[in-house]
Coordinates of C-alpha atoms and ligand atoms in Angstrom, one line a residue:
M26 CA 116.1 109.6 92.0
N27 CA 113.3 109.8 94.5
Q28 CA 113.4 107.7 97.6
L29 CA 110.5 105.6 98.9
A30 CA 110.4 105.6 102.7
I31 CA 109.4 102.3 104.2
H32 CA 107.9 102.4 107.7
N33 CA 107.1 99.7 110.2
P34 CA 103.3 100.0 110.7
A35 CA 103.6 98.4 114.2
T36 CA 105.9 101.1 115.5
G37 CA 105.8 103.9 113.0
A38 CA 109.6 103.7 112.7
L39 CA 111.4 104.3 109.4
I40 CA 112.9 100.9 108.3
T41 CA 114.8 102.2 105.3
Q42 CA 114.5 104.2 102.1
V43 CA 114.8 102.7 98.6
P44 CA 115.3 104.4 95.3
A45 CA 112.0 104.8 93.6
D46 CA 111.1 104.6 89.9
N47 CA 109.8 107.4 87.8
A48 CA 108.1 107.7 84.4
A49 CA 111.5 107.6 82.5
S50 CA 112.8 104.5 84.4
V51 CA 109.5 102.7 84.0
A52 CA 109.6 103.2 80.3
A53 CA 113.2 102.0 80.1
K54 CA 112.4 98.9 82.1
A55 CA 109.4 98.2 79.9
A56 CA 111.7 98.4 76.9
Q57 CA 114.2 96.0 78.5
A58 CA 111.5 93.5 79.3
R59 CA 110.2 93.7 75.7
A60 CA 113.6 93.0 74.3
A61 CA 114.3 90.1 76.7
Q62 CA 111.0 88.3 76.3
P63 CA 111.7 86.4 73.0
G64 CA 114.9 84.9 74.5
W65 CA 113.0 83.7 77.5
L66 CA 110.3 82.1 75.3
A67 CA 113.1 80.4 73.4
T68 CA 114.5 79.0 76.6
P69 CA 113.3 75.4 76.9
L70 CA 110.3 74.9 79.3
A71 CA 112.5 72.5 81.3
E72 CA 115.0 75.3 82.0
R73 CA 112.2 77.8 82.9
K74 CA 110.9 75.2 85.3
A75 CA 114.4 74.6 86.7
C76 CA 114.6 78.3 87.5
I77 CA 111.3 78.3 89.4
T78 CA 112.4 75.1 91.2
R79 CA 115.6 76.8 92.3
F80 CA 113.5 79.9 93.4
R81 CA 111.3 77.5 95.5
A82 CA 114.4 76.1 97.2
A83 CA 115.7 79.6 97.9
V84 CA 112.3 80.5 99.5
V85 CA 112.6 77.5 101.7
A86 CA 116.3 78.2 102.6
Q87 CA 115.5 81.9 103.4
L88 CA 112.1 81.5 104.9
E89 CA 112.8 83.1 108.3
L90 CA 114.5 86.1 106.7
L91 CA 111.7 86.6 104.2
A92 CA 109.0 86.2 106.9
A93 CA 110.7 88.8 109.1
T94 CA 111.0 91.2 106.2
M95 CA 107.3 90.9 105.4
T96 CA 106.3 91.2 109.1
R97 CA 108.4 94.3 109.6
E98 CA 106.9 96.2 106.6
T99 CA 103.3 95.0 106.8
G100 CA 102.7 94.3 110.5
K101 CA 101.5 90.8 109.7
P102 CA 102.0 88.4 112.7
I103 CA 105.2 86.4 112.1
K104 CA 103.4 83.0 112.2
M105 CA 101.1 84.2 109.4
S106 CA 104.1 85.4 107.4
R107 CA 105.6 81.9 107.7
N108 CA 102.2 80.4 106.8
E109 CA 102.0 82.5 103.7
L110 CA 105.5 81.5 102.5
N111 CA 104.8 77.8 103.2
G112 CA 101.5 78.1 101.4
L113 CA 103.4 79.6 98.4
L114 CA 105.4 76.4 98.1
G115 CA 102.2 74.3 97.4
R116 CA 101.2 76.8 94.7
I117 CA 104.6 76.6 93.0
D118 CA 104.4 72.8 93.1
F119 CA 101.0 72.9 91.4
F120 CA 102.2 75.3 88.7
L121 CA 105.3 73.2 88.0
K122 CA 103.2 70.0 87.8
E123 CA 100.6 71.4 85.5
V124 CA 102.4 73.8 83.2
D125 CA 103.6 71.2 80.6
A126 CA 100.0 70.0 79.8
Q127 CA 98.8 73.6 79.4
L128 CA 101.4 74.3 76.7
V129 CA 101.0 71.2 74.6
L130 CA 100.3 71.8 70.9
E131 CA 96.7 70.4 70.4
T132 CA 95.6 68.9 67.2
V133 CA 91.8 69.2 67.2
F134 CA 91.1 68.0 63.7
S135 CA 92.9 66.2 60.9
E136 CA 91.1 64.9 57.9
G137 CA 91.4 65.0 54.1
G138 CA 94.7 66.9 54.1
M139 CA 93.4 69.5 56.5
T140 CA 94.8 69.9 60.0
E141 CA 93.6 72.2 62.8
Q142 CA 95.8 73.0 65.8
I143 CA 95.8 75.2 68.9
Q144 CA 99.1 76.6 70.0
H145 CA 99.4 78.2 73.5
T146 CA 101.6 81.2 73.1
P147 CA 102.6 83.6 75.9
L148 CA 100.9 87.0 76.1
G149 CA 104.3 88.7 75.8
V150 CA 105.2 91.3 78.4
V151 CA 102.8 91.4 81.4
A152 CA 102.5 93.9 84.1
N153 CA 101.6 92.9 87.6
I154 CA 100.4 95.7 90.0
S155 CA 100.1 94.1 93.4
A156 CA 98.6 94.5 96.9
W157 CA 100.4 94.3 100.2
N158 CA 98.2 92.1 102.3
Y159 CA 99.5 88.7 100.9
P160 CA 102.3 89.8 98.7
W161 CA 103.8 86.4 98.1
F162 CA 100.4 84.8 97.3
V163 CA 99.0 87.5 95.0
G164 CA 102.4 88.2 93.4
G165 CA 103.2 84.5 93.0
N166 CA 99.8 83.7 91.5
V167 CA 100.8 85.9 88.6
F168 CA 104.5 85.9 88.1
I169 CA 105.1 82.2 88.5
P170 CA 102.7 81.0 85.8
A171 CA 103.5 84.0 83.7
L172 CA 107.2 83.2 83.7
L173 CA 106.7 79.5 83.3
T174 CA 104.6 80.1 80.1
G175 CA 107.3 82.3 78.6
N176 CA 106.2 85.9 79.5
A177 CA 108.4 88.7 80.8
V178 CA 107.0 90.3 83.9
L179 CA 107.1 93.9 85.1
Y180 CA 106.2 93.6 88.8
K181 CA 105.1 96.5 90.9
P182 CA 104.8 95.5 94.5
S183 CA 102.6 97.6 96.7
E184 CA 104.5 100.5 98.3
Y185 CA 103.6 98.8 101.6
A186 CA 105.4 95.6 100.6
T187 CA 108.4 96.9 98.6
L188 CA 111.1 95.1 100.5
T189 CA 109.2 91.8 100.0
G190 CA 108.9 92.6 96.3
L191 CA 112.6 93.3 96.0
A192 CA 113.3 90.0 97.7
M193 CA 111.2 88.2 95.1
A194 CA 113.2 89.8 92.3
R195 CA 116.5 89.0 94.0
L196 CA 115.6 85.3 94.5
L197 CA 114.3 84.9 91.0
H198 CA 117.4 86.4 89.5
E199 CA 119.7 84.2 91.7
A200 CA 117.6 81.3 90.5
G201 CA 118.4 82.0 86.9
V202 CA 115.6 84.1 85.7
P203 CA 117.3 86.8 83.6
Q204 CA 117.4 90.3 85.1
D205 CA 115.3 91.8 82.3
V206 CA 112.7 89.0 82.2
F207 CA 111.5 89.8 85.7
I208 CA 111.8 93.5 86.7
A209 CA 110.6 95.0 89.9
L210 CA 109.3 98.6 89.9
V211 CA 109.4 100.6 93.1
G212 CA 106.9 103.2 94.0
D213 CA 103.3 104.1 94.7
G214 CA 100.3 104.6 92.5
E215 CA 102.1 107.0 90.3
V216 CA 104.6 104.3 89.3
G217 CA 101.6 101.9 88.8
A218 CA 100.0 104.5 86.5
A219 CA 103.3 104.9 84.6
L220 CA 103.5 101.2 84.2
Q221 CA 100.0 100.8 82.9
A222 CA 100.8 103.5 80.3
Q223 CA 103.6 101.3 78.7
K224 CA 103.2 99.0 75.7
I225 CA 102.2 95.8 77.6
D226 CA 100.3 92.7 76.5
G227 CA 98.5 92.0 79.8
L228 CA 97.8 93.8 83.1
F229 CA 97.1 91.7 86.2
F230 CA 96.0 93.8 89.1
T231 CA 95.3 93.0 92.7
G232 CA 94.0 95.8 94.9
S233 CA 91.0 98.0 95.7
Y234 CA 87.9 98.5 93.6
G235 CA 88.7 102.2 93.3
T236 CA 92.1 101.7 91.8
G237 CA 90.8 98.8 89.6
V238 CA 88.2 101.2 88.1
K239 CA 90.9 103.8 87.3
I240 CA 93.1 101.1 85.6
A241 CA 90.1 99.7 83.6
Q242 CA 89.2 103.1 82.4
A243 CA 92.8 103.8 81.3
L244 CA 93.2 100.5 79.5
G245 CA 89.7 100.1 78.0
P246 CA 90.5 101.7 74.6
R247 CA 93.9 99.9 74.3
M248 CA 92.7 96.4 74.0
V249 CA 95.2 95.1 76.6
K250 CA 94.2 91.9 78.4
L251 CA 93.1 93.0 81.9
Q252 CA 92.5 91.1 85.1
L253 CA 91.3 92.8 88.2
E254 CA 91.2 91.0 91.6
L255 CA 89.4 93.4 93.9
G256 CA 87.8 93.6 97.3
G257 CA 85.0 91.8 98.9
K258 CA 82.3 91.9 101.6
D259 CA 82.2 88.1 102.2
P260 CA 79.2 86.6 104.0
S261 CA 78.7 83.4 105.9
Y262 CA 75.4 81.9 107.1
V263 CA 75.2 79.7 110.2
C264 CA 72.2 77.4 110.0
E265 CA 70.2 76.4 113.2
D266 CA 71.6 72.8 112.9
A267 CA 75.2 73.9 112.9
Y268 CA 77.5 73.3 115.9
P269 CA 77.7 76.9 117.3
K270 CA 81.2 76.5 118.8
V271 CA 82.7 74.9 115.7
A272 CA 81.2 77.5 113.4
A273 CA 82.2 80.4 115.8
E274 CA 85.8 79.3 116.0
S275 CA 86.1 78.9 112.2
L276 CA 84.3 82.2 111.5
A277 CA 86.2 84.3 114.1
D278 CA 89.4 83.1 112.5
G279 CA 88.0 83.9 109.1
A280 CA 87.1 87.4 110.2
M281 CA 90.3 88.3 112.1
Y282 CA 93.1 86.3 110.5
N283 CA 95.8 88.6 109.1
T284 CA 94.1 91.3 111.3
G285 CA 91.1 91.2 109.0
Q286 CA 93.1 92.4 106.1
S287 CA 92.3 89.5 103.6
C288 CA 90.3 90.0 100.4
C289 CA 88.3 86.9 101.5
S290 CA 87.9 87.8 105.2
V291 CA 84.5 87.0 106.6
E292 CA 83.0 90.4 106.9
R293 CA 79.3 89.6 107.4
I294 CA 77.9 86.8 109.5
Y295 CA 74.2 85.7 109.4
V296 CA 73.0 83.4 112.2
H297 CA 69.7 81.6 112.4
E298 CA 67.7 83.1 115.3
K299 CA 67.5 79.7 117.0
I300 CA 71.2 79.5 117.7
H301 CA 72.1 83.2 117.5
D302 CA 72.9 83.7 121.2
A303 CA 74.9 80.5 121.6
F304 CA 76.9 81.3 118.5
V305 CA 77.6 84.9 119.6
A306 CA 78.8 83.6 123.1
A307 CA 81.2 81.1 121.5
F308 CA 82.3 83.7 118.9
M309 CA 83.2 86.2 121.7
D310 CA 85.1 83.5 123.6
T311 CA 87.2 82.9 120.6
V312 CA 87.8 86.6 119.9
H313 CA 88.7 87.3 123.5
G314 CA 91.5 84.6 123.1
F315 CA 93.1 86.5 120.2
K316 CA 96.3 88.2 121.4
V317 CA 97.0 91.6 120.1
G318 CA 100.6 92.7 120.1
D319 CA 104.1 92.8 118.6
P320 CA 103.8 91.2 115.2
M321 CA 107.3 89.6 115.7
S322 CA 106.0 87.7 118.8
E323 CA 105.2 84.0 118.3
D324 CA 101.9 84.3 120.2
T325 CA 100.5 87.4 118.5
Y326 CA 97.3 86.8 116.5
I327 CA 96.2 90.4 115.8
G328 CA 99.0 92.6 114.3
A329 CA 99.1 96.1 113.1
I330 CA 96.9 97.8 110.5
T331 CA 99.2 98.1 107.6
R332 CA 97.9 101.4 106.1
A333 CA 97.3 104.2 108.5
P334 CA 94.4 105.7 106.4
Q335 CA 92.4 102.5 107.0
L336 CA 92.0 103.5 110.7
D337 CA 89.7 106.3 109.5
V338 CA 87.6 103.8 107.5
L339 CA 87.2 101.6 110.6
D340 CA 86.3 104.5 112.8
A341 CA 83.7 105.7 110.4
Q342 CA 82.1 102.3 110.1
V343 CA 82.0 102.0 113.9
A344 CA 80.4 105.4 114.3
D345 CA 77.9 104.7 111.6
A346 CA 76.9 101.4 113.1
L347 CA 76.5 102.8 116.6
A348 CA 74.5 105.8 115.3
K349 CA 72.1 103.3 113.6
G350 CA 71.6 101.2 116.7
A351 CA 74.1 98.3 116.5
T352 CA 75.3 96.7 119.7
L353 CA 79.0 96.9 120.3
L354 CA 80.2 93.7 122.1
T355 CA 83.9 94.5 122.1
G356 CA 86.5 96.9 120.6
G357 CA 85.2 99.7 118.5
K358 CA 88.3 101.9 118.9
R359 CA 91.9 102.4 118.0
L360 CA 94.6 101.1 120.4
P361 CA 97.4 103.4 121.6
G362 CA 100.4 103.8 119.3
P363 CA 103.0 104.2 118.2
G364 CA 102.0 102.5 115.0
N365 CA 98.6 101.7 113.6
W366 CA 96.4 99.6 115.9
Y367 CA 92.7 98.7 116.1
A368 CA 91.0 96.6 118.7
P369 CA 89.2 93.4 117.5
T370 CA 85.6 94.6 117.1
V371 CA 82.3 92.7 117.1
F372 CA 78.8 94.1 116.6
T373 CA 75.4 92.4 116.8
N374 CA 72.0 93.9 116.0
V375 CA 73.4 95.1 112.7
S376 CA 71.5 95.7 109.4
H377 CA 72.2 96.5 105.8
S378 CA 71.6 100.2 106.4
M379 CA 75.0 100.2 108.0
E380 CA 78.3 100.7 106.1
L381 CA 79.7 97.9 108.2
M382 CA 77.5 95.5 106.4
R383 CA 77.9 97.0 102.9
E384 CA 81.5 98.3 102.3
E385 CA 84.8 96.4 102.7
S386 CA 86.2 97.0 106.3
F387 CA 89.6 95.5 105.8
G388 CA 90.3 95.3 109.5
P389 CA 89.5 93.2 112.6
I390 CA 85.9 94.1 112.7
V391 CA 82.7 92.1 111.9
G392 CA 78.9 92.4 112.2
I393 CA 76.7 89.5 113.2
Q394 CA 73.1 89.6 112.1
K395 CA 70.2 87.4 113.2
V396 CA 68.1 85.9 110.4
S397 CA 64.8 84.0 110.4
G398 CA 65.8 81.2 108.0
D399 CA 67.4 80.2 104.6
A400 CA 65.4 82.6 102.4
Q401 CA 66.4 85.7 104.3
A402 CA 70.0 84.5 104.6
V403 CA 70.3 84.0 100.8
Q404 CA 68.6 87.4 100.2
L405 CA 71.1 89.2 102.5
M406 CA 74.2 87.3 101.3
N407 CA 73.3 88.5 97.8
D408 CA 72.5 92.1 98.9
T409 CA 76.0 93.3 97.9
R410 CA 77.9 94.7 95.0
Y411 CA 80.8 92.3 95.7
G412 CA 81.0 88.5 95.2
L413 CA 84.3 87.0 96.1
T414 CA 83.4 84.2 98.6
A415 CA 80.4 83.0 100.6
G416 CA 79.9 80.2 103.1
V417 CA 77.3 78.1 104.9
F418 CA 77.7 76.2 108.1
T419 CA 75.4 73.1 108.5
P420 CA 75.9 69.4 108.8
D421 CA 73.5 69.0 105.9
E422 CA 75.5 68.9 102.6
A423 CA 72.4 69.0 100.4
R424 CA 71.1 72.1 102.2
A425 CA 74.5 73.8 101.9
R426 CA 74.7 73.0 98.2
T427 CA 71.1 74.3 97.6
L428 CA 71.9 77.5 99.4
L429 CA 75.3 78.1 97.9
A430 CA 74.0 77.5 94.4
Q431 CA 71.9 80.6 94.8
V432 CA 74.7 82.8 96.0
S433 CA 76.6 85.0 93.5
A434 CA 80.3 84.5 94.5
G435 CA 83.5 83.2 92.8
S436 CA 84.2 80.7 95.6
V437 CA 81.8 79.0 98.0
Y438 CA 82.5 77.2 101.3
W439 CA 80.7 74.5 103.1
N440 CA 81.7 74.4 106.8
C441 CA 84.8 76.4 106.1
C442 CA 85.9 79.9 105.1
D443 CA 88.8 82.2 104.2
R444 CA 90.4 79.3 102.2
V445 CA 92.3 79.4 98.8
S446 CA 93.4 76.3 96.9
P447 CA 96.0 76.3 94.0
R448 CA 93.8 73.6 92.3
L449 CA 90.7 75.9 92.2
P450 CA 90.1 79.1 90.2
W451 CA 90.2 82.3 92.3
S452 CA 87.8 84.9 90.9
G453 CA 85.1 87.4 91.9
H454 CA 81.7 88.3 90.7
G455 CA 80.4 91.9 90.5
D456 CA 82.7 94.5 91.9
S457 CA 85.1 91.8 93.2
G458 CA 86.6 91.9 89.7
V459 CA 87.1 90.1 86.4
G460 CA 89.4 87.3 85.4
L461 CA 91.0 84.7 87.6
T462 CA 94.2 83.2 89.0
L463 CA 95.1 79.7 90.2
S464 CA 94.0 76.3 88.9
T465 CA 94.9 75.3 85.3
Y466 CA 92.8 78.2 84.1
G467 CA 95.2 80.4 86.0
I468 CA 98.0 79.1 83.8
Q469 CA 96.1 79.4 80.6
T470 CA 95.3 83.0 81.4
F471 CA 98.9 84.0 80.7
T472 CA 98.7 82.5 77.2
R473 CA 96.7 83.1 74.0
P474 CA 95.4 80.3 71.9
K475 CA 96.7 80.7 68.4
A476 CA 94.6 78.9 65.7
W477 CA 96.5 77.0 63.0
H478 CA 94.7 76.0 59.8
L479 CA 97.0 73.8 57.8
R480 CA 96.2 72.4 54.4
Q481 CA 98.6 69.9 52.7
A482 CA 99.5 71.2 49.2
Ligands
NAD6 P1 95.3 99.7 96.3 O1 94.2 99.7 95.2 O2 95.4 100.8 97.2 O3 96.7 99.4 95.7 C1 97.0 98.3 94.9 C2 98.2 98.6 94.0 O4 97.8 99.6 93.0 C3 99.4 99.1 94.7 O5 100.6 98.5 94.1 C4 99.3 100.6 94.3 O6 100.6 101.3 94.4 C5 98.8 100.6 92.9 N1 98.1 101.8 92.5 C6 97.4 102.8 93.3 N2 96.9 103.7 92.5 C7 97.2 103.4 91.2 C8 96.9 103.9 89.9 N3 96.1 105.1 89.8 N4 97.3 103.3 88.8 C9 98.0 102.1 88.9 N5 98.3 101.6 90.1 C10 97.9 102.2 91.2 O7 95.0 98.3 97.1 P2 95.8 97.8 98.4 O8 95.5 98.6 99.6 O9 97.2 97.5 98.1 O10 95.1 96.3 98.6 C11 93.9 96.1 99.3 C12 92.8 95.8 98.4 O11 93.2 94.6 97.6 C13 91.6 95.3 99.2 O12 90.4 95.9 98.6 C14 91.6 93.8 99.0 O13 90.3 93.2 99.1 C15 92.1 93.7 97.6 N6 92.7 92.3 97.4 C16 92.0 91.5 96.6 C17 92.5 90.2 96.4 C18 91.8 89.2 95.4 O14 92.3 88.2 95.2 N7 90.6 89.5 95.0 C19 93.7 89.8 97.0 C20 94.3 90.7 97.9 C21 93.8 91.9 98.0

């Protein structure tokens, strides 16, 4: 069997090697999941819920170990690893609370001997190909509601979050989810491609637009339910009546949290010309306070860049912005290794001719552009192929609602950013993807409505 080498991106050191899957083992695992799914569906919902409740308790009990594992293999600052695991608990609680109502047999008509019902049946065997940047969030958004609704899950963690993915499998199995009902697959894109080639009833993908397109092309003719949660280039607009310091602190965090490696990182900031300079000064104060360093340290805010190739993307965006006349206020370069490090980077005097304002950066880098007013801000916010989130900072709710109603994005924020709620659907417009997770819709999405037409004899 091939081995997958797992490195610490903060040091470059080899952490361990784990046996990787191949086409034959993926096919065997898919067959095991297929055989196991009916038994899982026949397991009473109360017992499926009890398994997830025990899984939740195990996450709480082992939180420090799980956080350290994630930090070591992704470079995520340890406090943020804990935040993610604690955030997962709220999502689990939401799914546990809501799942019963989503699975109730609905009678929608009954008259003259004719009855019509909607039954919510699971999809069957679902594949989850996942990203590394928030492995517990993006994995849990899929496998928790999928398992609760009676599906078997073939879960392929990112090759950059494999140990975390294997920990999820261990905890689920210890909590009572049968070995063949949740199966982890280890490997890179080749293993993902082998998984998508299996007989599956749904594929839930979180990752880049480029990989999403490949998966969509492969699955198109096969009529498999497909969800794609892809990248973003998320904008925020600071109006002239906003409090510059409050907006700057929130947006600097939104841009740089998780070392800028969030799908909903703030990647474009538009500021009304009347407060542009005050905003930029406050923004720089905040960024200068961010400590770059060992991800295991309690006071680290900026950790390592998880994937080494991303450093080239950041370098190229910086070079392009400088060549086109942007002003570099800080950073703009790699930091010395070992490991993958990039300095927090802020540009002003940017424009949409620059890659920095058009393509996902996925690092601690952001452009701030001066705008003349609301019309220009809306036009620029919509000048993108993506549409994950967008925000507006102003004390005036009516103005924010008017502006955000005109912006094409799955989630919109008034006086906040980089925020996800289990109660609200998480989805993208345009090249940010199709389908959704979270909210009650994010439970229903793992079921199909079966229509029953019943006439009394
Ligand atoms: P990626 O596309 O490189 O990899 C994602 C997954 O796809 C990995 O598990 C990888 O092994 C697998 N894969 C790669 N090639 C494949 C192929 N040909 N067939 C099948 N599977 C294949 O993305 P990434 O670097 O892991 O994640 C970063 C991206 O994810 C960013 O663009 C980010 O914005 C996006 N993301 C989106 C959301 C969201 O909710 N919209 C959340 C987190 C991350």
